[in-house]
XYZ file of C-alpha atoms in Angstrom:
396
model
C -16.847 -109.831 1.672
C -13.348 -108.354 1.450
C -10.440 -110.717 1.059
C -8.497 -110.754 4.316
C -6.193 -113.274 5.955
C -8.138 -115.721 8.110
C -5.968 -115.024 11.134
C -3.296 -112.364 10.865
C -1.289 -113.527 13.836
C 1.446 -111.216 15.085
C 4.965 -112.590 15.234
C 7.559 -111.718 17.829
C 9.695 -108.710 16.860
C 9.696 -109.004 13.059
C 12.564 -107.351 11.221
C 11.868 -103.630 10.734
C 12.170 -103.998 6.960
C 9.972 -107.109 6.710
C 6.740 -105.420 5.614
C 8.344 -103.040 3.059
C 10.273 -105.999 1.653
C 7.067 -108.047 1.422
C 5.350 -105.216 -0.438
C 8.351 -104.806 -2.754
C 8.185 -108.506 -3.621
C 4.424 -108.226 -4.259
C 5.040 -105.293 -6.614
C 7.651 -107.243 -8.570
C 5.403 -110.303 -8.732
C 2.598 -108.123 -10.128
C 4.799 -106.841 -12.931
C 6.068 -103.699 -11.256
C 2.767 -102.035 -10.318
C 0.385 -102.820 -7.458
C -3.142 -101.370 -7.230
C -3.471 -99.212 -4.132
C -6.239 -101.482 -2.861
C -3.782 -104.381 -2.674
C -1.063 -102.202 -1.149
C -3.470 -101.005 1.567
C -4.476 -104.588 2.320
C -0.858 -105.601 2.862
C 0.012 -102.472 4.853
C -2.847 -103.097 7.271
C -3.391 -106.865 7.337
C -0.286 -108.760 6.155
C -0.030 -111.627 8.695
C 2.224 -110.688 11.577
C 3.427 -107.503 9.856
C 0.517 -105.234 8.891
C -0.609 -102.375 11.092
C -3.566 -104.299 12.546
C -1.710 -107.611 12.697
C 1.317 -106.513 14.731
C 1.829 -106.673 18.470
C 1.444 -102.950 19.124
C -1.185 -100.735 20.646
C -3.442 -98.831 18.244
C -6.253 -97.525 20.450
C -5.979 -95.075 23.330
C -6.852 -91.561 24.423
C -3.381 -89.990 24.486
C -0.102 -90.392 22.566
C 1.801 -91.214 25.756
C -0.123 -94.499 25.923
C 1.672 -95.527 22.732
C -1.599 -95.377 20.796
C -2.333 -93.768 17.449
C -5.995 -92.773 17.702
C -9.033 -93.044 19.942
C -12.348 -94.700 19.120
C -15.690 -93.875 20.720
C -15.804 -96.990 22.982
C -12.327 -96.141 24.321
C -13.302 -92.515 24.821
C -16.375 -93.107 26.977
C -18.340 -96.102 28.326
C -21.502 -94.086 27.671
C -21.117 -94.770 23.953
C -21.779 -98.485 24.447
C -24.619 -97.791 26.884
C -26.440 -95.581 24.391
C -25.834 -97.913 21.449
C -27.084 -100.832 23.562
C -30.484 -99.138 23.869
C -30.953 -99.379 20.109
C -29.470 -102.875 19.916
C -31.885 -104.067 22.610
C -34.770 -102.775 20.490
C -33.432 -104.579 17.413
C -32.854 -107.845 19.286
C -36.420 -107.737 20.609
C -37.873 -106.757 17.232
C -36.105 -109.586 15.410
C -36.565 -112.179 18.140
C -32.838 -112.898 18.254
C -30.271 -113.128 21.042
C -26.871 -112.861 19.345
C -24.672 -109.902 18.413
C -21.916 -110.132 15.826
C -19.201 -107.471 15.952
C -16.721 -106.917 13.147
C -13.358 -105.367 13.919
C -13.736 -105.374 17.703
C -10.449 -103.570 18.408
C -9.481 -103.783 22.056
C -12.816 -105.351 23.043
C -14.017 -102.186 24.792
C -17.267 -101.987 22.823
C -18.008 -105.681 23.286
C -17.543 -105.431 27.044
C -19.710 -102.331 27.260
C -22.508 -103.750 25.114
C -22.694 -107.081 26.944
C -22.936 -105.338 30.318
C -25.417 -102.725 29.091
C -27.691 -105.290 27.428
C -27.701 -107.328 30.635
C -28.741 -104.205 32.552
C -31.495 -103.490 30.013
C -32.972 -106.966 30.469
C -31.904 -108.126 27.002
C -29.110 -110.605 27.844
C -27.292 -112.216 24.963
C -26.900 -115.916 24.376
C -23.723 -115.154 22.459
C -21.513 -112.280 21.384
C -19.435 -113.309 18.387
C -16.421 -111.323 17.212
C -14.954 -111.501 13.719
C -11.474 -109.965 13.693
C -8.673 -110.667 11.246
C -5.930 -109.767 13.716
C -4.563 -112.497 15.950
C -2.862 -109.837 18.083
C -6.169 -108.048 18.670
C -7.963 -111.325 19.338
C -5.532 -112.006 22.167
C -6.287 -108.636 23.753
C -10.014 -109.180 23.302
C -9.874 -112.590 24.987
C -8.117 -111.075 27.978
C -10.526 -108.171 28.297
C -13.658 -110.311 27.840
C -12.593 -113.343 29.896
C -15.139 -112.537 32.613
C -17.992 -113.180 30.179
C -16.919 -116.756 29.603
C -18.535 -118.877 26.915
C -20.956 -116.129 25.916
C -18.148 -114.583 23.858
C -16.912 -116.444 20.783
C -14.642 -115.699 17.840
C -15.160 -116.587 14.185
C -13.015 -116.295 11.080
C -15.907 -115.232 8.852
C -19.599 -114.511 8.808
C -21.716 -117.632 8.269
C -23.819 -117.835 5.093
C -27.008 -117.741 7.178
C -27.321 -115.339 10.087
C -29.993 -114.398 12.640
C -28.982 -111.617 14.988
C -27.683 -108.074 15.135
C -24.447 -107.000 13.463
C -22.321 -104.106 14.757
C -19.407 -102.413 13.049
C -17.797 -99.394 14.688
C -15.031 -97.890 12.536
C -14.690 -101.047 10.471
C -15.787 -99.875 7.008
C -13.209 -97.073 6.897
C -10.383 -99.603 7.348
C -11.359 -101.678 4.318
C -9.015 -101.206 1.354
C -10.160 -98.719 -1.275
C -9.438 -98.209 -4.961
C -7.791 -94.867 -5.713
C -8.842 -92.973 -8.838
C -7.260 -89.840 -10.274
C -8.698 -87.505 -12.895
C -6.030 -85.639 -14.834
C -6.602 -83.605 -17.945
C -10.147 -84.956 -18.178
C -8.962 -88.605 -18.218
C -9.381 -91.185 -15.458
C -6.540 -93.266 -14.025
C -6.227 -95.884 -11.303
C -3.518 -94.942 -8.852
C -1.150 -97.683 -7.795
C 2.227 -98.181 -6.161
C 5.578 -99.040 -7.675
C 9.125 -99.304 -6.367
C 11.145 -96.115 -6.571
C 13.861 -95.800 -9.185
C 16.697 -96.254 -6.691
C 15.406 -99.661 -5.674
C 14.749 -100.665 -9.267
C 18.406 -99.875 -9.980
C 19.498 -101.984 -7.034
C 17.351 -104.868 -8.233
C 18.853 -104.674 -11.705
C 22.322 -104.784 -10.181
C 21.410 -107.819 -8.116
C 21.717 -105.866 -4.867
C 18.079 -106.072 -3.719
C 17.544 -109.435 -1.977
C 14.283 -110.449 -0.321
C 15.218 -108.531 2.826
C 16.066 -104.957 1.830
C 17.131 -102.418 4.396
C 14.224 -100.173 5.365
C 15.980 -96.961 4.392
C 16.655 -98.350 0.899
C 13.007 -99.088 0.111
C 11.336 -96.328 -1.841
C 7.682 -96.513 -2.870
C 6.072 -94.068 -5.247
C 2.790 -93.482 -7.081
C 2.033 -94.436 -10.650
C -1.260 -93.816 -12.449
C -2.565 -96.102 -15.173
C -5.543 -95.494 -17.511
C -8.715 -97.189 -16.306
C -12.347 -97.726 -17.208
C -13.274 -97.383 -13.529
C -15.299 -94.340 -12.480
C -16.725 -93.004 -9.229
C -20.493 -93.609 -8.923
C -21.039 -89.863 -9.187
C -18.486 -87.992 -11.272
C -17.479 -84.705 -9.637
C -18.620 -81.705 -11.648
C -16.029 -79.742 -13.563
C -12.885 -80.682 -15.440
C -10.286 -79.965 -12.751
C -7.779 -82.600 -11.660
C -8.669 -84.577 -8.541
C -8.107 -87.763 -6.555
C -10.906 -89.787 -4.998
C -11.782 -93.298 -3.839
C -14.284 -96.008 -4.647
C -15.164 -98.749 -2.163
C -15.689 -102.169 -3.782
C -14.540 -104.111 -0.710
C -16.698 -102.249 1.812
C -19.761 -102.529 -0.395
C -19.121 -106.226 -1.042
C -18.809 -106.750 2.716
C -22.132 -104.979 3.400
C -23.798 -107.042 0.668
C -22.454 -110.252 2.250
C -23.810 -109.261 5.667
C -27.159 -108.313 4.139
C -27.472 -111.581 2.230
C -26.686 -113.612 5.359
C -29.321 -111.733 7.359
C -31.873 -112.075 4.570
C -31.310 -115.831 4.434
C -31.729 -115.979 8.212
C -35.021 -114.126 7.958
C -34.524 -111.823 10.943
C -31.802 -109.399 11.876
C -30.339 -105.923 11.733
C -26.983 -104.268 11.122
C -25.601 -101.051 12.602
C -22.532 -99.309 11.214
C -20.893 -96.262 12.807
C -18.106 -94.524 10.939
C -16.873 -91.257 9.510
C -18.147 -90.485 6.049
C -20.645 -88.754 3.805
C -23.542 -89.421 1.467
C -22.528 -89.728 -2.170
C -23.276 -86.141 -3.196
C -20.987 -84.817 -0.463
C -18.333 -87.488 -0.948
C -17.885 -86.651 -4.627
C -18.398 -82.909 -4.280
C -16.111 -81.098 -6.753
C -14.429 -79.199 -3.925
C -13.241 -82.458 -2.314
C -10.469 -82.706 -4.892
C -7.860 -84.422 -2.678
C -10.052 -87.367 -1.680
C -10.464 -88.570 1.903
C -7.527 -90.953 2.402
C -5.785 -90.271 5.740
C -3.222 -91.884 8.043
C -3.132 -91.823 11.853
C -0.040 -92.119 14.008
C 0.529 -90.909 17.583
C -2.792 -89.009 17.400
C -1.616 -87.029 14.401
C -3.028 -87.124 10.891
C -1.074 -87.158 7.629
C -1.733 -87.910 3.966
C 1.356 -90.017 3.207
C 0.307 -93.695 3.115
C 3.514 -94.772 1.346
C 5.695 -93.568 4.235
C 6.320 -95.572 7.449
C 4.351 -98.495 6.085
C 2.941 -100.695 8.837
C 3.546 -98.116 11.552
C 0.336 -96.158 11.035
C -3.310 -96.600 10.229
C -4.587 -95.951 6.695
C -8.271 -95.232 6.189
C -10.785 -93.533 3.924
C -14.157 -92.009 4.681
C -17.248 -94.114 3.997
C -19.639 -93.537 1.100
C -22.880 -94.176 2.989
C -24.974 -94.032 -0.168
C -23.004 -96.998 -1.483
C -23.546 -98.829 1.809
C -27.300 -98.248 1.645
C -27.563 -99.369 -1.979
C -25.505 -102.514 -1.360
C -27.784 -103.467 1.537
C -30.986 -102.725 -0.381
C -29.843 -104.702 -3.414
C -29.279 -107.678 -1.090
C -32.763 -107.448 0.433
C -32.463 -105.270 3.535
C -34.297 -102.061 4.366
C -32.622 -98.845 5.462
C -33.923 -97.953 8.925
C -32.247 -94.562 8.942
C -29.100 -92.510 8.643
C -27.973 -89.650 10.842
C -25.039 -88.104 12.670
C -23.525 -89.946 15.604
C -24.386 -87.062 17.913
C -28.077 -87.097 17.016
C -28.233 -90.905 17.157
C -26.740 -91.052 20.653
C -29.060 -88.324 21.932
C -32.042 -90.221 20.529
C -30.806 -93.278 22.451
C -30.676 -91.478 25.798
C -27.129 -90.161 26.069
C -28.306 -86.825 27.488
C -29.933 -88.590 30.432
C -26.817 -90.688 30.994
C -24.689 -87.532 30.966
C -26.863 -85.915 33.617
C -26.169 -88.814 35.976
C -22.416 -89.015 35.242
C -19.491 -87.404 37.050
C -17.646 -84.455 35.535
C -14.703 -86.362 33.916
C -17.097 -88.850 32.331
C -19.258 -86.019 31.025
C -16.257 -84.193 29.576
C -15.135 -87.212 27.586
C -18.641 -88.165 26.481
C -19.298 -84.657 25.158
C -16.684 -85.368 22.468
C -19.070 -88.001 21.146
C -21.635 -85.253 20.538
C -19.586 -82.170 19.722
C -19.812 -81.120 16.079
C -16.093 -80.308 16.095
C -15.195 -83.751 17.474
C -17.063 -86.983 16.614
C -20.634 -85.756 16.741
C -21.016 -84.603 13.136
C -18.210 -86.264 11.174
C -19.271 -89.730 12.364
C -22.540 -91.114 11.021
C -24.784 -94.063 11.872
C -26.713 -96.183 9.386
C -29.206 -98.852 10.381
C -30.212 -101.767 8.142
C -32.680 -104.566 8.819
C -34.724 -107.383 7.370
C -38.270 -106.333 6.430
C -40.652 -105.808 9.331
C -38.294 -104.072 11.741
C -40.165 -101.221 13.485
C -38.970 -97.603 13.241
C -35.675 -97.203 15.085
C -35.465 -94.846 18.053
C -31.939 -93.868 16.991
C -33.489 -91.967 14.080
C -36.517 -90.567 15.894
C -35.177 -87.047 15.327
C -32.720 -85.819 12.732
C -33.015 -88.686 10.255
C -31.088 -87.888 7.045
C -32.055 -90.877 4.926
C -33.377 -88.501 2.273
C -29.805 -87.251 1.741
C -28.363 -90.656 0.875
């Protein structure tokens, strides 16, 4: 499981330079160079300062809401209703009555799933949320207050678990290791302090709190024995990612479910199978930042004020789960999965605004194709309706 702070509680109005200064101190403490994986962890999860630990709004449909991006549960309530159909099947198949959600965001998915499962006659005894952000926990508690004691929060997954695990856009937010191939040699890409700040430090002018405009971060590559699981063909220079934290997390979930003897896990995220992820034409990698519903590729700029994420290697997810004792139920696009779970019928009964938003869940140019769904379960789980048509497991 990835190393994250147990409770990244937001503080009131931290100094604007607090996170860059924290990262600068971490770089100095590490000898002047910080692996990108560690930088990304601090940028997103540093207690009270990181992007997901601050008291600011991340999720919403439009920039004027102050949000940076929209997730499927925020976009349409029909997402949760369709996903609940598959979760109800998995709860019945495993004889369990608890859902665990990782990275619950605003609580929109939790609210939708609890209500939809009640309507489907598969009420939950408990819905447990694991979220590293104290700020997000506060919003979740407010949104889910009506469900009372059925909703609980935990700092970590227990070593033994019976139930169904859900992760919507959680794997992409786990820190990645950056690799660069240059001149046929492999390097790990990390972060160091820019020369201007190094000069200030040498002159004794760079105290713990450095003015934001004075902090300069830059890339530095160091030779490494690390390699991507599938080396891109050719000899051209490129940048890519590997995902040790996400795969360790999936293995931890799988081991807990295996020990419990009955359960399933469903992950929805943007990503590719390994052959597509490490295709030679994807020479710039997949690392992206989101701010005010715009995308950029500059993670070292405006640290803490924007999301940083990388696409998911679903082959790595599947292998991590299988190695820990789970079976792969299927893998397909989000659009196909939702249609298999009855979204078309729900659309037919919905009003026009609801239909317009929900179509973005299916549209190939929106979330329908880029986002994928993978299902994992302990042995004995029946075939999953979410993969009844369009299963792509053979491409993992």
